[in-house]
Amino acid sequence: MNRPWQLLLHHFSEALALAHGAVRPERPALLVFMFHALFEDAAAMSRHELDPQQRITTAIFAQFVAHFVAHGYQFVTPADVLRGLNPAGKYALLTFDDGYFNNQLALPVLRRYGVPATFFISSHHVLAGQAFWWDVVYRARQRQPLPPAAQLAEHEHLKGMQHAEIDQYLLANFGLEALRPVGDLDRPFTPAELQAFACEPEVTLGNHTAHHAILTNYAPAAVAHELAACQQHLAQLAGPTPRAVAYPNGNTSAAVVAAAGAAGLHLGVTVEPGKNYLPFARHNVDTLQLKRFLLWGDRDVERQCRLFRADFNLKEQLRSWRRG
Ligand SMILES: [Zn+2]
């Protein structure tokens, strides 16, 4: 979005959505939200130990949860969704991707508000204690430093690879210690920590593949293996076999979604933003391809929450009018 008219349309569209939301009651829907790392505070972020991604501190997370509690949202687990939601209800599903140990910082907030969350784990990272590649790259490129455009290009290049190629790239470019986390902030849960975490009543675990595999880069047999291995690891580590999957980087295809279903997964979340309107059948919502919103810690949180809840989307309207 770099052309002036696109920016103008974007601002106009947001203003309309907020105005519409202020006067019209919300339509029944399931809103799914995606988080990654959680920071204790801004000081932890400024240590540059990991890619700050959406810059979410526990205080921002609490503010966000409080907003949806105050607006009458019921927080649900994947099992609640799969049992069937009240077609007149407003629901929120909180999700955290990857399996960072820092996600345990969410627990006091979840307890305070009495709400559940689902944590999608890349199980090999937990078993091997391996750092996530984007953090390895971030640390090295911060030190170097590499211009932002070149960093973006490197990220896109790596996102086109399979996990073994990514590991080779990290070792070749950043040294033999590259796969090792630098501290508590960037490391995944240990198996014992994950086991204890999964026992908390607020916590549900989900599949994020064994190796954080961007599944559209893999042949069908390897896709099946990545999903099945994670199912097996999590079942062994932490109890019930997951029923939900978050596709790494949001990459799906018809074949990937079918493979998830075949692996015993019934709920899948993407990274396409949007509300999942109820009832699902009437609005063609596929529970294996739910839309998911992303919150940014460096933007106005209340405004973002109101936009997530808004039902009027000018850009969507224009698109559907164009389609006739
Ligand atoms: Zn991920």
Tab-separated table of C-alpha atoms and ligand atoms in Angstrom:
chain	number	residue	atom	x	y	z
A	1	MET	CA	0.000	0.000	0.000
A	2	ASN	CA	2.297	2.788	-1.192
A	3	ARG	CA	0.281	4.876	-3.641
A	4	PRO	CA	-1.400	7.978	-2.170
A	5	TRP	CA	-4.872	7.013	-3.442
A	6	GLN	CA	-4.543	3.549	-1.846
A	7	LEU	CA	-3.594	5.112	1.474
A	8	LEU	CA	-6.523	7.513	1.213
A	9	LEU	CA	-8.934	4.667	0.417
A	10	HIS	CA	-7.539	2.710	3.369
A	11	HIS	CA	-8.102	5.603	5.817
A	12	PHE	CA	-11.558	6.333	4.401
A	13	SER	CA	-12.475	2.640	4.652
A	14	GLU	CA	-11.349	2.494	8.297
A	15	ALA	CA	-13.259	5.669	9.180
A	16	LEU	CA	-16.433	4.225	7.612
A	17	ALA	CA	-15.985	0.918	9.453
A	18	LEU	CA	-15.598	2.718	12.790
A	19	ALA	CA	-18.614	4.946	12.118
A	20	HIS	CA	-20.703	1.917	11.130
A	21	GLY	CA	-19.542	0.024	14.238
A	22	ALA	CA	-20.533	2.948	16.460
A	23	VAL	CA	-24.182	2.920	15.356
A	24	ARG	CA	-24.993	-0.666	14.351
A	25	PRO	CA	-25.008	-3.762	16.592
A	26	GLU	CA	-22.282	-6.268	15.844
A	27	ARG	CA	-23.098	-9.332	13.787
A	28	PRO	CA	-22.582	-12.744	15.446
A	29	ALA	CA	-19.111	-14.060	14.657
A	30	LEU	CA	-16.032	-15.861	15.862
A	31	LEU	CA	-12.969	-13.594	15.944
A	32	VAL	CA	-9.620	-15.366	16.014
A	33	PHE	CA	-6.515	-13.462	17.144
A	34	MET	CA	-2.884	-14.322	16.522
A	35	PHE	CA	0.056	-13.584	18.798
A	36	HIS	CA	3.674	-14.729	18.752
A	37	ALA	CA	6.250	-13.700	21.372
A	38	LEU	CA	5.153	-11.869	24.522
A	39	PHE	CA	7.412	-9.301	26.208
A	40	GLU	CA	7.354	-8.490	29.894
A	41	ASP	CA	7.795	-4.812	29.033
A	42	ALA	CA	9.383	-2.437	26.514
A	43	ALA	CA	12.791	-2.838	28.164
A	44	ALA	CA	12.810	-6.573	27.358
A	45	MET	CA	12.053	-5.716	23.736
A	46	SER	CA	14.889	-3.228	23.499
A	47	ARG	CA	17.468	-5.936	24.273
A	48	HIS	CA	17.093	-7.060	20.620
A	49	GLU	CA	17.351	-10.736	21.570
A	50	LEU	CA	14.552	-11.693	19.230
A	51	ASP	CA	12.563	-10.308	16.352
A	52	PRO	CA	9.997	-8.075	18.129
A	53	GLN	CA	7.393	-8.926	15.439
A	54	GLN	CA	4.119	-7.273	16.600
A	55	ARG	CA	5.719	-5.753	19.751
A	56	ILE	CA	3.168	-7.140	22.196
A	57	THR	CA	3.852	-6.619	25.900
A	58	THR	CA	1.799	-8.263	28.651
A	59	ALA	CA	0.205	-4.860	29.392
A	60	ILE	CA	-0.954	-4.530	25.767
A	61	PHE	CA	-2.221	-8.105	25.791
A	62	ALA	CA	-4.206	-7.391	28.985
A	63	GLN	CA	-5.672	-4.199	27.470
A	64	PHE	CA	-6.711	-6.164	24.402
A	65	VAL	CA	-8.382	-8.976	26.406
A	66	ALA	CA	-10.145	-6.413	28.618
A	67	HIS	CA	-11.629	-4.729	25.524
A	68	PHE	CA	-13.289	-7.919	24.302
A	69	VAL	CA	-14.435	-8.918	27.795
A	70	ALA	CA	-16.020	-5.458	28.188
A	71	HIS	CA	-17.819	-5.837	24.850
A	72	GLY	CA	-19.495	-9.096	25.809
A	73	TYR	CA	-17.283	-11.543	23.964
A	74	GLN	CA	-17.134	-15.134	25.116
A	75	PHE	CA	-13.651	-16.634	24.866
A	76	VAL	CA	-13.551	-20.157	23.469
A	77	THR	CA	-11.270	-23.137	22.862
A	78	PRO	CA	-11.053	-25.108	19.583
A	79	ALA	CA	-13.203	-27.797	21.259
A	80	ASP	CA	-15.918	-25.201	21.990
A	81	VAL	CA	-15.858	-24.099	18.345
A	82	LEU	CA	-16.040	-27.685	17.080
A	83	ARG	CA	-18.962	-28.496	19.398
A	84	GLY	CA	-20.835	-25.675	17.668
A	85	LEU	CA	-21.312	-22.043	18.632
A	86	ASN	CA	-24.561	-20.223	19.364
A	87	PRO	CA	-25.455	-18.586	16.013
A	88	ALA	CA	-26.365	-15.383	17.878
A	89	GLY	CA	-23.142	-15.152	19.913
A	90	LYS	CA	-19.923	-13.142	19.821
A	91	TYR	CA	-16.817	-15.239	20.373
A	92	ALA	CA	-13.050	-14.755	20.615
A	93	LEU	CA	-10.373	-17.415	20.147
A	94	LEU	CA	-6.923	-16.331	21.352
A	95	THR	CA	-3.972	-18.028	19.685
A	96	PHE	CA	-0.209	-17.908	20.121
A	97	ASP	CA	2.046	-19.384	17.436
A	98	ASP	CA	5.441	-21.089	17.575
A	99	GLY	CA	5.951	-22.263	21.181
A	100	TYR	CA	7.989	-19.505	22.837
A	101	PHE	CA	8.694	-20.015	26.554
A	102	ASN	CA	7.802	-16.318	26.966
A	103	ASN	CA	4.169	-17.275	26.241
A	104	GLN	CA	3.872	-18.307	29.896
A	105	LEU	CA	3.649	-14.538	30.536
A	106	ALA	CA	0.099	-14.762	29.138
A	107	LEU	CA	-1.024	-16.990	31.976
A	108	PRO	CA	-1.570	-14.323	34.698
A	109	VAL	CA	-3.649	-12.295	32.204
A	110	LEU	CA	-5.704	-15.329	31.171
A	111	ARG	CA	-6.306	-16.156	34.846
A	112	ARG	CA	-7.235	-12.576	35.729
A	113	TYR	CA	-9.983	-12.535	33.084
A	114	GLY	CA	-10.859	-16.240	33.292
A	115	VAL	CA	-10.316	-16.826	29.567
A	116	PRO	CA	-8.652	-19.663	27.623
A	117	ALA	CA	-6.017	-19.476	24.871
A	118	THR	CA	-4.591	-21.916	22.338
A	119	PHE	CA	-0.844	-22.271	21.831
A	120	PHE	CA	0.371	-23.655	18.510
A	121	ILE	CA	3.676	-25.434	19.001
A	122	SER	CA	6.426	-26.362	16.541
A	123	SER	CA	7.318	-29.534	18.405
A	124	HIS	CA	10.815	-30.186	17.030
A	125	HIS	CA	11.916	-26.796	18.391
A	126	VAL	CA	10.730	-27.853	21.844
A	127	LEU	CA	12.370	-31.292	21.662
A	128	ALA	CA	15.670	-29.966	20.281
A	129	GLY	CA	15.708	-26.622	22.135
A	130	GLN	CA	16.295	-24.931	18.793
A	131	ALA	CA	15.956	-21.194	18.152
A	132	PHE	CA	13.497	-19.926	15.543
A	133	TRP	CA	15.200	-18.954	12.287
A	134	TRP	CA	13.690	-15.452	12.075
A	135	ASP	CA	15.221	-14.596	15.462
A	136	VAL	CA	18.649	-15.887	14.419
A	137	VAL	CA	18.506	-13.757	11.282
A	138	TYR	CA	17.161	-10.725	13.164
A	139	ARG	CA	19.978	-10.778	15.750
A	140	ALA	CA	22.699	-11.126	13.131
A	141	ARG	CA	21.273	-8.460	10.836
A	142	GLN	CA	20.748	-6.012	13.730
A	143	ARG	CA	24.449	-6.264	14.522
A	144	GLN	CA	25.581	-5.978	10.926
A	145	PRO	CA	23.339	-3.979	10.141
A	146	LEU	CA	21.650	-4.887	6.851
A	147	PRO	CA	19.318	-2.301	5.207
A	148	PRO	CA	15.584	-3.025	5.832
A	149	ALA	CA	14.862	-3.823	2.167
A	150	ALA	CA	17.660	-6.418	2.091
A	151	GLN	CA	16.386	-7.914	5.380
A	152	LEU	CA	12.909	-8.227	3.891
A	153	ALA	CA	14.307	-9.886	0.770
A	154	GLU	CA	16.261	-12.364	2.909
A	155	HIS	CA	13.100	-13.214	4.887
A	156	GLU	CA	11.132	-13.844	1.708
A	157	HIS	CA	13.967	-15.981	0.349
A	158	LEU	CA	14.009	-18.116	3.518
A	159	LYS	CA	10.217	-18.451	3.513
A	160	GLY	CA	10.533	-20.241	0.177
A	161	MET	CA	12.724	-22.977	1.702
A	162	GLN	CA	12.195	-26.244	3.552
A	163	HIS	CA	13.423	-26.502	7.148
A	164	ALA	CA	16.615	-28.476	6.377
A	165	GLU	CA	17.681	-25.849	3.833
A	166	ILE	CA	16.953	-23.059	6.316
A	167	ASP	CA	19.112	-24.764	8.972
A	168	GLN	CA	21.958	-25.084	6.462
A	169	TYR	CA	21.610	-21.422	5.542
A	170	LEU	CA	21.765	-20.379	9.227
A	171	LEU	CA	24.803	-22.529	9.973
A	172	ALA	CA	26.630	-21.374	6.836
A	173	ASN	CA	25.897	-17.678	7.378
A	174	PHE	CA	25.795	-17.252	11.142
A	175	GLY	CA	28.090	-19.984	12.510
A	176	LEU	CA	27.769	-23.306	14.293
A	177	GLU	CA	26.033	-21.815	17.354
A	178	ALA	CA	23.333	-20.230	15.197
A	179	LEU	CA	20.581	-22.728	16.046
A	180	ARG	CA	21.014	-22.238	19.790
A	181	PRO	CA	18.765	-19.682	21.574
A	182	VAL	CA	20.542	-16.850	23.411
A	183	GLY	CA	18.295	-16.706	26.489
A	184	ASP	CA	14.883	-17.175	28.072
A	185	LEU	CA	13.318	-14.581	25.825
A	186	ASP	CA	13.954	-16.256	22.465
A	187	ARG	CA	13.941	-19.920	23.450
A	188	PRO	CA	11.084	-22.384	22.989
A	189	PHE	CA	9.523	-24.165	25.983
A	190	THR	CA	11.485	-27.177	27.199
A	191	PRO	CA	9.512	-30.454	27.080
A	192	ALA	CA	9.032	-30.390	30.891
A	193	GLU	CA	7.857	-26.765	30.847
A	194	LEU	CA	5.418	-27.478	28.032
A	195	GLN	CA	4.073	-30.471	29.913
A	196	ALA	CA	3.398	-28.320	32.996
A	197	PHE	CA	2.013	-25.450	30.887
A	198	ALA	CA	-0.445	-27.777	29.125
A	199	CYS	CA	-1.870	-28.800	32.528
A	200	GLU	CA	-3.087	-25.243	33.174
A	201	PRO	CA	-6.872	-25.077	32.702
A	202	GLU	CA	-6.559	-21.960	30.507
A	203	VAL	CA	-4.176	-23.682	28.054
A	204	THR	CA	-4.887	-25.762	24.946
A	205	LEU	CA	-2.065	-26.903	22.659
A	206	GLY	CA	-2.280	-27.005	18.886
A	207	ASN	CA	-0.217	-28.220	15.944
A	208	HIS	CA	2.236	-25.823	14.265
A	209	THR	CA	4.080	-28.660	12.426
A	210	ALA	CA	7.221	-30.343	13.752
A	211	HIS	CA	9.749	-27.971	12.137
A	212	HIS	CA	7.699	-24.805	11.577
A	213	ALA	CA	7.335	-26.045	8.014
A	214	ILE	CA	5.754	-23.675	5.503
A	215	LEU	CA	3.701	-26.502	4.113
A	216	THR	CA	3.246	-25.219	0.574
A	217	ASN	CA	7.039	-25.703	0.114
A	218	TYR	CA	6.760	-29.462	0.733
A	219	ALA	CA	5.743	-32.557	-1.259
A	220	PRO	CA	2.514	-34.279	-0.087
A	221	ALA	CA	4.284	-37.032	1.887
A	222	ALA	CA	6.427	-34.482	3.734
A	223	VAL	CA	3.356	-32.329	4.526
A	224	ALA	CA	1.665	-35.371	6.043
A	225	HIS	CA	4.814	-36.195	8.004
A	226	GLU	CA	5.230	-32.658	9.429
A	227	LEU	CA	1.622	-32.648	10.674
A	228	ALA	CA	1.661	-36.221	11.970
A	229	ALA	CA	5.019	-35.862	13.760
A	230	CYS	CA	3.786	-32.781	15.619
A	231	GLN	CA	0.547	-34.556	16.572
A	232	GLN	CA	2.555	-37.461	17.938
A	233	HIS	CA	5.105	-35.300	19.782
A	234	LEU	CA	2.426	-33.202	21.488
A	235	ALA	CA	0.323	-36.226	22.408
A	236	GLN	CA	3.382	-37.838	24.029
A	237	LEU	CA	4.522	-34.655	25.750
A	238	ALA	CA	1.361	-33.070	26.911
A	239	GLY	CA	-1.715	-35.207	26.811
A	240	PRO	CA	-4.593	-35.066	24.361
A	241	THR	CA	-3.868	-35.166	20.633
A	242	PRO	CA	-4.409	-31.666	19.197
A	243	ARG	CA	-7.502	-30.971	17.139
A	244	ALA	CA	-6.353	-27.569	15.868
A	245	VAL	CA	-3.577	-26.438	13.553
A	246	ALA	CA	-2.048	-23.058	12.697
A	247	TYR	CA	-0.447	-23.295	9.255
A	248	PRO	CA	3.062	-21.783	9.547
A	249	ASN	CA	3.200	-18.406	7.805
A	250	GLY	CA	-0.497	-18.974	6.981
A	251	ASN	CA	0.404	-20.844	3.804
A	252	THR	CA	-2.336	-23.219	2.706
A	253	SER	CA	-3.512	-24.939	-0.453
A	254	ALA	CA	-6.349	-27.382	-1.057
A	255	ALA	CA	-3.818	-30.205	-0.613
A	256	VAL	CA	-2.477	-28.790	2.678
A	257	VAL	CA	-5.982	-28.369	4.120
A	258	ALA	CA	-6.895	-31.910	3.053
A	259	ALA	CA	-3.704	-33.211	4.698
A	260	ALA	CA	-4.621	-31.424	7.938
A	261	GLY	CA	-8.027	-33.100	7.886
A	262	ALA	CA	-6.398	-36.465	7.210
A	263	ALA	CA	-4.066	-35.922	10.194
A	264	GLY	CA	-7.092	-35.695	12.495
A	265	LEU	CA	-7.165	-31.896	12.693
A	266	HIS	CA	-10.609	-30.288	12.538
A	267	LEU	CA	-9.882	-26.621	13.149
A	268	GLY	CA	-7.276	-24.646	11.173
A	269	VAL	CA	-6.275	-21.007	11.373
A	270	THR	CA	-4.750	-18.917	8.596
A	271	VAL	CA	-3.278	-15.404	8.633
A	272	GLU	CA	-5.980	-13.879	6.442
A	273	PRO	CA	-7.641	-11.131	8.501
A	274	GLY	CA	-11.420	-11.094	8.930
A	275	LYS	CA	-14.394	-12.120	11.039
A	276	ASN	CA	-15.735	-15.670	10.795
A	277	TYR	CA	-19.462	-15.017	10.667
A	278	LEU	CA	-22.017	-17.242	12.348
A	279	PRO	CA	-23.613	-19.560	11.603
A	280	PHE	CA	-20.638	-20.985	9.685
A	281	ALA	CA	-22.721	-23.010	7.217
A	282	ARG	CA	-24.644	-19.966	6.007
A	283	HIS	CA	-21.482	-17.904	5.561
A	284	ASN	CA	-19.377	-20.645	3.941
A	285	VAL	CA	-16.882	-20.646	6.813
A	286	ASP	CA	-14.556	-23.657	6.666
A	287	THR	CA	-13.391	-24.474	10.200
A	288	LEU	CA	-10.090	-25.704	8.707
A	289	GLN	CA	-9.450	-22.263	7.178
A	290	LEU	CA	-10.528	-19.702	9.775
A	291	LYS	CA	-9.530	-16.086	9.333
A	292	ARG	CA	-7.334	-14.538	11.996
A	293	PHE	CA	-6.530	-10.964	13.052
A	294	LEU	CA	-3.116	-9.624	14.047
A	295	LEU	CA	-2.749	-6.951	16.741
A	296	TRP	CA	0.151	-4.467	16.620
A	297	GLY	CA	1.648	-3.216	19.863
A	298	ASP	CA	2.993	-0.020	18.290
A	299	ARG	CA	-0.426	1.169	17.064
A	300	ASP	CA	-3.548	2.378	18.896
A	301	VAL	CA	-4.856	-0.818	20.557
A	302	GLU	CA	-8.424	0.392	21.231
A	303	ARG	CA	-8.824	1.572	17.645
A	304	GLN	CA	-7.551	-1.753	16.281
A	305	CYS	CA	-10.001	-3.636	18.522
A	306	ARG	CA	-12.911	-1.511	17.265
A	307	LEU	CA	-11.808	-2.167	13.672
A	308	PHE	CA	-11.639	-5.925	14.309
A	309	ARG	CA	-15.235	-5.785	15.584
A	310	ALA	CA	-16.522	-3.670	12.704
A	311	ASP	CA	-18.797	-5.336	10.153
A	312	PHE	CA	-18.532	-2.823	7.326
A	313	ASN	CA	-15.547	-3.227	5.028
A	314	LEU	CA	-15.514	-0.755	2.112
A	315	LYS	CA	-12.714	-2.532	0.297
A	316	GLU	CA	-14.614	-5.849	0.515
A	317	GLN	CA	-17.765	-4.058	-0.680
A	318	LEU	CA	-15.971	-2.562	-3.679
A	319	ARG	CA	-14.538	-5.971	-4.527
A	320	SER	CA	-17.950	-7.666	-4.376
A	321	TRP	CA	-19.591	-4.878	-6.426
A	322	ARG	CA	-16.856	-5.289	-9.036
A	323	ARG	CA	-17.556	-9.028	-9.125
A	324	GLY	CA	-21.217	-8.107	-9.676
B	1	ZN	ZN	4.805	-19.606	13.277
